[in-house]
XYZ file of C-alpha atoms in Angstrom:
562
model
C 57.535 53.009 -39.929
C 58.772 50.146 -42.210
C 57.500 46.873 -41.745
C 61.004 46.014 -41.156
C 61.382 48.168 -37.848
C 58.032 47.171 -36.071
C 59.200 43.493 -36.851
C 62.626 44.508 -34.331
C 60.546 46.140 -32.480
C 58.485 43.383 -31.853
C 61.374 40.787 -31.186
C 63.207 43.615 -29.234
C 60.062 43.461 -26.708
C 59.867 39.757 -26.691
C 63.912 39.345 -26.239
C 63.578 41.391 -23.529
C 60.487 39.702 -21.748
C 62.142 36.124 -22.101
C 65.590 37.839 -20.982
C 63.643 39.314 -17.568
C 62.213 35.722 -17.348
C 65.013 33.980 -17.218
C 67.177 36.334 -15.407
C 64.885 36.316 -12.554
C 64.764 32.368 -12.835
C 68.311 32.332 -13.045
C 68.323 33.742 -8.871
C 66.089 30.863 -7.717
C 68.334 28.507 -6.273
C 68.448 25.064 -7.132
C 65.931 22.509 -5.894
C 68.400 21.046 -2.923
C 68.898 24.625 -1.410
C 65.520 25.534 -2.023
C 64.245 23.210 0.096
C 66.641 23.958 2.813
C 65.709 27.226 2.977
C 62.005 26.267 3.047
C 62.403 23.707 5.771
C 64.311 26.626 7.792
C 61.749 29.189 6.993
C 58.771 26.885 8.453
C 60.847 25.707 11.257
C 60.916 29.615 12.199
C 57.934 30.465 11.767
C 56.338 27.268 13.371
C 58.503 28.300 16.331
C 57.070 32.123 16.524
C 53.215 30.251 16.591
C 54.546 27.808 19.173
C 55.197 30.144 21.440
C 51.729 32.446 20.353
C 50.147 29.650 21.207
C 48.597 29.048 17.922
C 45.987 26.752 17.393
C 43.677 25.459 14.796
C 40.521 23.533 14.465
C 39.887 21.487 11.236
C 35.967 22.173 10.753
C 33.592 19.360 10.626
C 35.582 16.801 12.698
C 35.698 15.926 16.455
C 39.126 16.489 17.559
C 39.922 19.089 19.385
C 42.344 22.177 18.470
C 45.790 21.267 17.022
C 48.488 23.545 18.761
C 51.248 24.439 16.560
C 54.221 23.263 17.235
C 57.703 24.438 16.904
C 60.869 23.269 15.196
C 63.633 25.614 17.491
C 61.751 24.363 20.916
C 62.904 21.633 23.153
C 60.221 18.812 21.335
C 60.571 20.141 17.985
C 64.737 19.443 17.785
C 64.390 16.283 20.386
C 61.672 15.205 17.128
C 63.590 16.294 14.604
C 66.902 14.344 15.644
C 65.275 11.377 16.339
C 63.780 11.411 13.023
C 66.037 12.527 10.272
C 66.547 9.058 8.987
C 63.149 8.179 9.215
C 61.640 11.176 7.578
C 63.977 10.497 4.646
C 62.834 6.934 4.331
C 59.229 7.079 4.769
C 59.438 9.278 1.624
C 56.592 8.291 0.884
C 57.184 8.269 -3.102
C 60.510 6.399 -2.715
C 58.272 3.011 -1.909
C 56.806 3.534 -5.320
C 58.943 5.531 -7.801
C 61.922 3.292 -6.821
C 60.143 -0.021 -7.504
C 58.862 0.805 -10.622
C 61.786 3.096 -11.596
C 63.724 -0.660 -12.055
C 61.715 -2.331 -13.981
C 61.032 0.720 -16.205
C 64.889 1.324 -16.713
C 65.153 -2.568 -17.993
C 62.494 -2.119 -20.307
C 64.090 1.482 -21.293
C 68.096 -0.371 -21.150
C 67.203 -3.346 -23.137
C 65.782 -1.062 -26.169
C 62.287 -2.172 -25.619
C 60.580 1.084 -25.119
C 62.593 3.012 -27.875
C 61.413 0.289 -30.606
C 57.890 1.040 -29.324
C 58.221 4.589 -30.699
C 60.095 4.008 -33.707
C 57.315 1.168 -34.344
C 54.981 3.515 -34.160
C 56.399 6.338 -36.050
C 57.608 4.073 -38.939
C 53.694 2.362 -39.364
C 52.314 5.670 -39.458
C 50.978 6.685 -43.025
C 51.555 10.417 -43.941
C 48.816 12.130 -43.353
C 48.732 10.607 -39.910
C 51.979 11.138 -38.683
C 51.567 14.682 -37.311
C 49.012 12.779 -34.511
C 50.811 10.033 -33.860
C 54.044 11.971 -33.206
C 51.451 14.017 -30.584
C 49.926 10.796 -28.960
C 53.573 9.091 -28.716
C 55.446 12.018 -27.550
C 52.867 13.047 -24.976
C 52.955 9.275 -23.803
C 56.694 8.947 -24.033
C 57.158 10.339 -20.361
C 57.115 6.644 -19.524
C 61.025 6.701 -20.784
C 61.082 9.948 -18.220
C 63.794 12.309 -19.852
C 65.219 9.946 -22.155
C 61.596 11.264 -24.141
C 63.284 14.529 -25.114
C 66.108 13.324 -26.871
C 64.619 10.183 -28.189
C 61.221 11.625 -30.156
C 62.202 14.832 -31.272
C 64.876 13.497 -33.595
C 62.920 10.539 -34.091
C 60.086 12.470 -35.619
C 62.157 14.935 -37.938
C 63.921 11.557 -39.318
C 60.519 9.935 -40.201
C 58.993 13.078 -40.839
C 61.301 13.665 -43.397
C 61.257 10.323 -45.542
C 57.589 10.742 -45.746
C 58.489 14.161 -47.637
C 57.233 15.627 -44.830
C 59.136 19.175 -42.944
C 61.416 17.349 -40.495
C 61.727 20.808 -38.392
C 57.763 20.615 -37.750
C 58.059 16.374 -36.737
C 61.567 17.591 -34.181
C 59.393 20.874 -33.079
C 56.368 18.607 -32.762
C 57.857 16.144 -30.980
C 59.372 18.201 -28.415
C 56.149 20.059 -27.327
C 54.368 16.709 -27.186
C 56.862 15.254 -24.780
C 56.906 18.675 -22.743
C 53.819 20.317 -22.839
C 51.857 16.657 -22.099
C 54.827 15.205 -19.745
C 52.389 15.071 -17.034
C 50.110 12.218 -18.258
C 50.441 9.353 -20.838
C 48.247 6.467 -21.578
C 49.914 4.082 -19.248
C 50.668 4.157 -15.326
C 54.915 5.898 -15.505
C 57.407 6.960 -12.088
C 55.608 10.541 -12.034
C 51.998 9.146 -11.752
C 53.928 7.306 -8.576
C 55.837 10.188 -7.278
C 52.294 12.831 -7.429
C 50.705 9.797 -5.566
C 53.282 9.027 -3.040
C 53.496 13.251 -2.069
C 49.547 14.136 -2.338
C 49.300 11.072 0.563
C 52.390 12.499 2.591
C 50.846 15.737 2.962
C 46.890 14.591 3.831
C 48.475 13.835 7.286
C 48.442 17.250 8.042
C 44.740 17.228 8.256
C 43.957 13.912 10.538
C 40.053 13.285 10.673
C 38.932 14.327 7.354
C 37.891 11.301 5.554
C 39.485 10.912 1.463
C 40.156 8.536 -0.723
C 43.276 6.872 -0.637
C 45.289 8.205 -4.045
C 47.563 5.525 -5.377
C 49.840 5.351 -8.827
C 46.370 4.811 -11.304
C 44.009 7.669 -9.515
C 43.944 9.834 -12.166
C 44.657 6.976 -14.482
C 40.773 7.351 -16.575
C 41.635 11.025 -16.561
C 44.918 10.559 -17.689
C 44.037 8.499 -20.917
C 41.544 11.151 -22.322
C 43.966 13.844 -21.441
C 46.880 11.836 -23.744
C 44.957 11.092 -26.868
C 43.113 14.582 -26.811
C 46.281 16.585 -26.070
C 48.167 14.258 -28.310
C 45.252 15.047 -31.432
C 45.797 18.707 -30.550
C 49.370 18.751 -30.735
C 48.533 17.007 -33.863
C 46.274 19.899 -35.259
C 48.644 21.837 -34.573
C 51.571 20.329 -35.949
C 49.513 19.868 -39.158
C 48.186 23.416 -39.534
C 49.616 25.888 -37.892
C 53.403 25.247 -37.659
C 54.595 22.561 -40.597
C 53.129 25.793 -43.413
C 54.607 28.298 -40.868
C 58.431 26.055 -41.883
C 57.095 26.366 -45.265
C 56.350 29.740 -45.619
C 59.465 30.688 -44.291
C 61.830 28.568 -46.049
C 63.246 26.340 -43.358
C 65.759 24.301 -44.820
C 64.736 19.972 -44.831
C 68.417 19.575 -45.501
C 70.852 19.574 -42.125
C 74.192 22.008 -42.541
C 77.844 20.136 -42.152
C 78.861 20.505 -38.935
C 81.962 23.166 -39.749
C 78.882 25.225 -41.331
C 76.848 24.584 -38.365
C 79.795 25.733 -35.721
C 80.860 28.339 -37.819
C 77.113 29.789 -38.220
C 76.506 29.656 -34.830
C 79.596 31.702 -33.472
C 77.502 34.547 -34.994
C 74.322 35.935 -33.897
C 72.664 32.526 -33.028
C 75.222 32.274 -30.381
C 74.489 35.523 -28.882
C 70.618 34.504 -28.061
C 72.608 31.814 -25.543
C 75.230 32.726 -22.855
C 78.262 30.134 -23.327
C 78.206 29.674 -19.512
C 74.575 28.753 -20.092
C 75.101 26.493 -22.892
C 78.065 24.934 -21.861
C 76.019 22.875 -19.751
C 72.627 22.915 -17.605
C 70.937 21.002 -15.510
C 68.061 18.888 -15.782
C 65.454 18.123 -13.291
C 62.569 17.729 -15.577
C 61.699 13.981 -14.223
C 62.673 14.485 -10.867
C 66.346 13.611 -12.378
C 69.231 15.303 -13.053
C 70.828 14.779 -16.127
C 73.933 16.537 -17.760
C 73.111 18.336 -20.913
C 75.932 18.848 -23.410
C 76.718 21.971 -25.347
C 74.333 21.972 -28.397
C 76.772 21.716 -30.637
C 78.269 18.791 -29.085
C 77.822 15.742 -31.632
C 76.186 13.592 -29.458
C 73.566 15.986 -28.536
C 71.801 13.492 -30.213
C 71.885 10.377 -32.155
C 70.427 11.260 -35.955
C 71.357 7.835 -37.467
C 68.742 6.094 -35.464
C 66.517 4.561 -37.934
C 62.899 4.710 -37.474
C 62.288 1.263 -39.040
C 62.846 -1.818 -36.985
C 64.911 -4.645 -37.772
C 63.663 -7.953 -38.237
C 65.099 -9.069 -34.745
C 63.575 -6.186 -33.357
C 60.458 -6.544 -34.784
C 60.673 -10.041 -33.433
C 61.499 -8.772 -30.006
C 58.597 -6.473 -29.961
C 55.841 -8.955 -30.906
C 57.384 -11.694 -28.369
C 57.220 -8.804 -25.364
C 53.442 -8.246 -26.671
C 52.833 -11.640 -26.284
C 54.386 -12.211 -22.821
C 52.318 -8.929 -21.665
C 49.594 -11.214 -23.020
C 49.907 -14.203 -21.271
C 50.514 -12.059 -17.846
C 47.604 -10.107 -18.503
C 45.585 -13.752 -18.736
C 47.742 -14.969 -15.303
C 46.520 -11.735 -13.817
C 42.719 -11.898 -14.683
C 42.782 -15.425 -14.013
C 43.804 -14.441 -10.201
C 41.314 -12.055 -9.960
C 38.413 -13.296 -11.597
C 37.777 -16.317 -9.301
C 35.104 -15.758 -6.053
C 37.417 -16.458 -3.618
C 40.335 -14.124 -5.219
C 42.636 -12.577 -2.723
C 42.926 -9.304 -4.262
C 39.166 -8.225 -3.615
C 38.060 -6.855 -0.966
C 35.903 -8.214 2.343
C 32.501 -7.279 -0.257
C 34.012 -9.575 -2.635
C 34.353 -6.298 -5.181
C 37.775 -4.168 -5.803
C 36.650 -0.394 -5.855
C 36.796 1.727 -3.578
C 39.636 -0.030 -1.836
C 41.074 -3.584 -1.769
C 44.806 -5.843 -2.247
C 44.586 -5.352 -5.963
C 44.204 -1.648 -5.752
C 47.064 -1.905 -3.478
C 49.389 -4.215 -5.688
C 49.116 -1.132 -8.470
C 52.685 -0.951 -8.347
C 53.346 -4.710 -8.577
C 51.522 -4.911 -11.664
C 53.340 -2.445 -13.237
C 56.406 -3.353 -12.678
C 55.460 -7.275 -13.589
C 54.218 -5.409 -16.962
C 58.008 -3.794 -17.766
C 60.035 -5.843 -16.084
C 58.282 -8.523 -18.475
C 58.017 -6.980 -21.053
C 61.504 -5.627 -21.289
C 63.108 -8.869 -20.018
C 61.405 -10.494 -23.114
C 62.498 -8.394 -25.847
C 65.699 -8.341 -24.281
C 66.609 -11.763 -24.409
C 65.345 -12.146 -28.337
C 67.386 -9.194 -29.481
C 70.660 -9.900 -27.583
C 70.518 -6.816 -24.808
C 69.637 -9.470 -22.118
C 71.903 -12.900 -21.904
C 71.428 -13.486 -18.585
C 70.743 -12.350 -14.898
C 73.725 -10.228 -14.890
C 72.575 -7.563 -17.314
C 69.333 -7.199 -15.605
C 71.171 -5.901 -12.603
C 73.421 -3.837 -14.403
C 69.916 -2.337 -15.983
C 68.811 -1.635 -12.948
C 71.223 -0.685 -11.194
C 71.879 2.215 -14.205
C 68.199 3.324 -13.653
C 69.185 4.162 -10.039
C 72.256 5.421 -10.680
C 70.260 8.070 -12.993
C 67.849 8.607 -9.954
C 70.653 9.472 -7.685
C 69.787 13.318 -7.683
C 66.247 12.496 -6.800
C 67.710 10.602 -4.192
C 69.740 13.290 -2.904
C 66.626 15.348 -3.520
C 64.673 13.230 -1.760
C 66.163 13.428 1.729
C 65.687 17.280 2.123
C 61.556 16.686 0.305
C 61.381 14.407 3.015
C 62.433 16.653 5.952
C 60.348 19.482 4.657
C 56.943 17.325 4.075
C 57.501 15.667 7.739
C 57.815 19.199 9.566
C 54.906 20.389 7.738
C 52.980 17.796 8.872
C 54.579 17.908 12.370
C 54.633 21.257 13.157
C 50.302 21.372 12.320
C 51.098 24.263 10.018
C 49.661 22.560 7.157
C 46.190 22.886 8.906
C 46.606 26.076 10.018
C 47.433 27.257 6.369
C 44.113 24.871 4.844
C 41.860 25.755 7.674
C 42.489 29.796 7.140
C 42.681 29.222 3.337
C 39.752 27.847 2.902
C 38.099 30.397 4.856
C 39.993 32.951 2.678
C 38.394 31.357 -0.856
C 35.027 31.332 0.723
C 34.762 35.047 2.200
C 36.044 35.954 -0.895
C 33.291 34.034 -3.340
C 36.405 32.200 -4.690
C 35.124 28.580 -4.417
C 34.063 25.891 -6.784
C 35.757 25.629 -10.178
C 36.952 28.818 -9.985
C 39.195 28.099 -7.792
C 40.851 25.254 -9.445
C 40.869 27.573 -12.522
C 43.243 29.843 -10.295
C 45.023 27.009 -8.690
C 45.923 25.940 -12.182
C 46.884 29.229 -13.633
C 49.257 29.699 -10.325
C 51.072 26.151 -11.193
C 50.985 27.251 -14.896
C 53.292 30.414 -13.569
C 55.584 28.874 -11.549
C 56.385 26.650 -13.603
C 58.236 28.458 -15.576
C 60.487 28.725 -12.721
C 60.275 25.563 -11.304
C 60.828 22.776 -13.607
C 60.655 19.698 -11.175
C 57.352 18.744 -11.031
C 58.456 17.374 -7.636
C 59.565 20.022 -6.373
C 56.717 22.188 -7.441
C 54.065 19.689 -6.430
C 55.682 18.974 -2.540
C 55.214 23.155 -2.232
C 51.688 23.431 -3.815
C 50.712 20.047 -2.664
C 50.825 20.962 1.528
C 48.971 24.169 0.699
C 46.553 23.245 -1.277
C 45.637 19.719 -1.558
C 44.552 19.996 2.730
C 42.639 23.735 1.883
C 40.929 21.853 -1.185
C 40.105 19.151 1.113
C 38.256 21.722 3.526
C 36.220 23.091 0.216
C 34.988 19.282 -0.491
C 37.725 18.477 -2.967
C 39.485 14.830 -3.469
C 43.282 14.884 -3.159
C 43.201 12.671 -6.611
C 41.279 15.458 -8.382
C 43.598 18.305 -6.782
C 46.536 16.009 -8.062
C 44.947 16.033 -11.681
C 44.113 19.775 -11.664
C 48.133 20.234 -11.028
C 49.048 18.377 -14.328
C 48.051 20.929 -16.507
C 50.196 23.703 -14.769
C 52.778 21.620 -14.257
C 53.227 20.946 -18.318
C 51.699 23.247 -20.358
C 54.175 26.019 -20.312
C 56.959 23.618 -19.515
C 58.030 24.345 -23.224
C 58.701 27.941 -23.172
C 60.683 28.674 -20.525
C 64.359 29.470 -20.855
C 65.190 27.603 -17.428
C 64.235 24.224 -19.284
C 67.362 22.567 -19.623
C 66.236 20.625 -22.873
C 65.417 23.890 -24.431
C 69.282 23.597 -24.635
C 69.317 20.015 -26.395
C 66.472 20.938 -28.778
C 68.204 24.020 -30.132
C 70.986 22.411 -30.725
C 69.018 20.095 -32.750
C 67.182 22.636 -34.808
C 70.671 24.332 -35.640
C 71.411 21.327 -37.615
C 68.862 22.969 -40.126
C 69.042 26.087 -38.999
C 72.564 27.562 -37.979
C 71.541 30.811 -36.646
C 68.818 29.840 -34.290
C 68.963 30.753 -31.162
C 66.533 30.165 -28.187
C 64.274 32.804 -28.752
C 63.897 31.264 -32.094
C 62.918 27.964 -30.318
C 60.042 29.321 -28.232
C 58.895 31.165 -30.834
C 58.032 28.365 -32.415
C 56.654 26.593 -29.820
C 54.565 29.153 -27.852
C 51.814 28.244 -30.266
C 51.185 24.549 -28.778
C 50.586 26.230 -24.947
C 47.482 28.421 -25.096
C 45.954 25.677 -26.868
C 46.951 22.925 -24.645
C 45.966 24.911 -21.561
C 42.843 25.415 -23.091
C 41.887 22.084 -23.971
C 42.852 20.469 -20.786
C 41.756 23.310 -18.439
C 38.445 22.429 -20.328
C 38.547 18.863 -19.518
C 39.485 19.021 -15.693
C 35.994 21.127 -16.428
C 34.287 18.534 -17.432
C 35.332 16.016 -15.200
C 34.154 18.436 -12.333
C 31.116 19.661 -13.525
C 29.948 16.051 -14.595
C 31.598 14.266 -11.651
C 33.339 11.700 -13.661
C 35.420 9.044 -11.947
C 39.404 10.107 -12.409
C 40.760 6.729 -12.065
C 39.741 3.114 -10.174
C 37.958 3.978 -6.808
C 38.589 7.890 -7.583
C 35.907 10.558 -8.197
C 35.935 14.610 -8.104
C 33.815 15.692 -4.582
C 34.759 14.091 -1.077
C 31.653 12.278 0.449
């Protein structure tokens, strides 16, 4: 057998796996219906234990039983009427994601956030670049989605004036932003929406006693995560797939687009259904967002240059500075004895107003920030624009929105119905009769989230289903919600590069085809599937670490409930 044969061979078997993937993620329905369907499910089923007489005792407190209640009973529709609006309101990540969502989409509108990147691509020396492309495109899910078609392109364009491959910086750059979009170095929407669903769904388990988790409880956690996943990506950028361009001849040069349209009407074309590539749907950061045919021009924008003007340069150090002088306002307020913001021991942790105002301060901290830059570089002449910025952040946040009303529904009956309990009481008892406990545990809850993921690509979505099961059964096993909540992240990203059902798989091939006119999207994870082993790895080893040396995961935060 030639080598030639066992190489089709090989390709045959992985066309075929990714084809059975995405086929059978293809029948899932999308997030809105799925939800439906769940909420109808449990409202069954909570109806059958209602009238069983089910009941459950949460070990270890001194309430009595909690009788299961049903949706289809007299209560459970007299409940559920009176309480549509307010299930959909009390949401409770729309207090939080919301609020900082505008500020965030000023500081993204005004160009603040984009000359951050380019700033630090464009200082980077040449040797370094690989690492800082990993640190800022792991970080750059503060911009949410905007990430994936602002670094990758980014990164090949300064990748390549430093005579460097520009398919390894646009590769690069797209696994940092996917395969790390679950942390960053600063507080972003997500860390708000994880926080505002892990507390929704601790009602189901009233009298045991957790920490409150809040937009920064996994915030010390998240910082190591970022620069070590961002060094690996680095590694890997550097060793592993900038010689594999080399070695086989990538072009650094992109095609004309009549070449490029032309090429990819042949077999590139036939790795993507057109009714696939046409368009697709993106719910990556809990927003949907219409993705253009590849080949579509303004997939992305290649004549962004990576070095600042002087005006923006100007507006960048002039934000730093008002972040300054807020940052002094701030400790100033909390420094003095009699500060409001501590707490009745005249201390912050575990719990006072400042840990409370998390989501004040960073929205003071963008809204700042951008409102700054803005104003030096022209995006901002007055209070007008700032509305129109923010009200185009909601407007992108209007599928979450949508999204939001059914989440809400579904996380209220849970809770309602006592089901949640049920499920963590006889969980829990599950793990333990069958030696499953401990860090083992987590290792499976992560590998299950690592799975589904390539299925589900909201994290919201994903987290509201895992989140009733198994933050409450966790709970039960002596397990903070905040370190449950960190122990998702690493499902939840790492092999959020390498499944077809990613709708910016779409956007980044039609990037690469620039260079490459016959790739396809086998081609594309290909290429990538070398970043997720070692990112699950690495951060697998540090949600290790953090448990086995019960390290604090954020202000007030730790591993083990008291």
């Amino acid at each position: 057998m030639t080598t030639a044969t066992t190489e089709r061979e090989r390709r045959g078997i992985g066309d075929r796996l990714l084809t059975t993937i995405e086929r059978w993620g293809n029948k899932l329905p999308e997030p809105f219906t799925l939800f439906l369907v769940l909420l109808l499910i449990t409202g069954v089923v909570s109806t059958a234990m209602a009238l069983a007489d089910v009941a459950v005792t949460v070990p270890g407190t001194q309430d009595g039983p909690i009788e299961i209640r049903g949706l289809f009973t007299g209560e459970g529709l007299a409940w559920f009427t009176s309480n549509l609006g307010p299930n959909f309101i009390g949401f409770p990540p729309l207090q939080t994601v919301l609020t900082i969502l505008l500020a965030v989409g000023v500081a993204e509108k005004t160009g603040m956030l984009a000359a951050v990147v380019r700033k630090s691509f464009g200082s980077a020396p040449r040797w370094m670049l690989p690492y800082v492309v990993g640190i800022v495109g792991v970080t750059g899910s503060v911009m949410a989605d905007s990430a994936f078609i602002i670094i990758p392109p980014l990164a090949a364009l300064v990748f390549k004036a430093a005579g460097r491959h520009p398919v390894a910086g646009l590769l690069g750059g797209f696994a940092a932003v996917g395969a790390g979009y679950s942390t960053a170095l600063v507080p972003t929407s997500l860390d708000a929406l994880f926080a505002g669903i892990t507390t929704g769904v601790m009602e189901s388990l009233p009298g045991i006693e957790t920490t409150p988790v809040n937009p920064i409880s996994n915030y010390y956690f998240n910082v190591v995560a970022a620069l070590l996943l961002g060094v690996v990506c680095g590694v890997i950028i550097d060793r592993i797939l900038e010689p594999r361009m080399v070695r086989q001849d990538v072009p650094t040069a992109q095609v004309d687009a009549g070449d490029e349209a032309g090429s990819s009407a042949g077999a590139g074309s036939a790795e993507v259904p057109e009714d696939e590539v046409g368009r697709g749907r993106a719910a990556r950061g809990d927003q949907a967002v219409d993705v253009e045919a590849p080949n579509d021009a303004d997939t992305a924008d290649d004549t962004v240059d990576p070095e600042l003007s002087a005006v923006e340069t100007r507006g960048l150090w002039w934000s730093l500075a008002a972040a300054g002088l807020l940052t002094v306002v701030v400790l100033g307020a909390l420094l003095v004895p009699a500060s409001p913001w501590r707490n009745e021991e005249g201390g912050f942790l575990p719990s006072s107003p400042l840990l409370d105002s998390i989501v004040f301060l960073v929205f003071a901290y963008f809204m700042t920030m951008g409102v700054v830059y803005g104003r030096v570089v022209g995006t901002v002449s007055g209070m007008g624009d700032i509305v129109r910025m923010m009200s185009s952040a909601v407007k992108d946040m209007m599928s979450f929105l949508i999204l939001a009303f059914v989440l809400g529904q579904f996380i209220a009956l849970f809770n309602w119905t006592g089901i949640g309990a049920w499920i963590a009481v006889n969980g829990a008892a599950g793990l333990e009769a069958s030696g499953l406990t401990g860090f083992p545990a987590v290792l499976g809850f992560i590998l299950l989230a690592s799975c589904l993921n390539l299925f589900i690509v909201s994290g919201s979505s994903m987290w509201t289903i895992m989140a009733a099961v198994f933050v409450p059964m966790f709970a039960l096993i002596g397990l903070e919600p905040a370190f449950t909540q960190a122990a998702f992240r690493v499902g939840d990203s790492a092999t959020q590069i390498v499944t077809p059902l990613n709708p910016y798989m779409i956007v980044i091939l039609g990037l690469l085809r620039r260079y490459e006119p016959d790739a396809g999207l086998g081609t594309v994870i290909a290429r990538l599937v070398v970043f997720v082993v070692p990112f699950w790895v690495s951060w697998a080893a540090l949600v290790g670490i953090w448990y086995f040396f019960d390290l604090p995961l954020g202000p007030g935060n730790g591993i083990f409930l008291p």
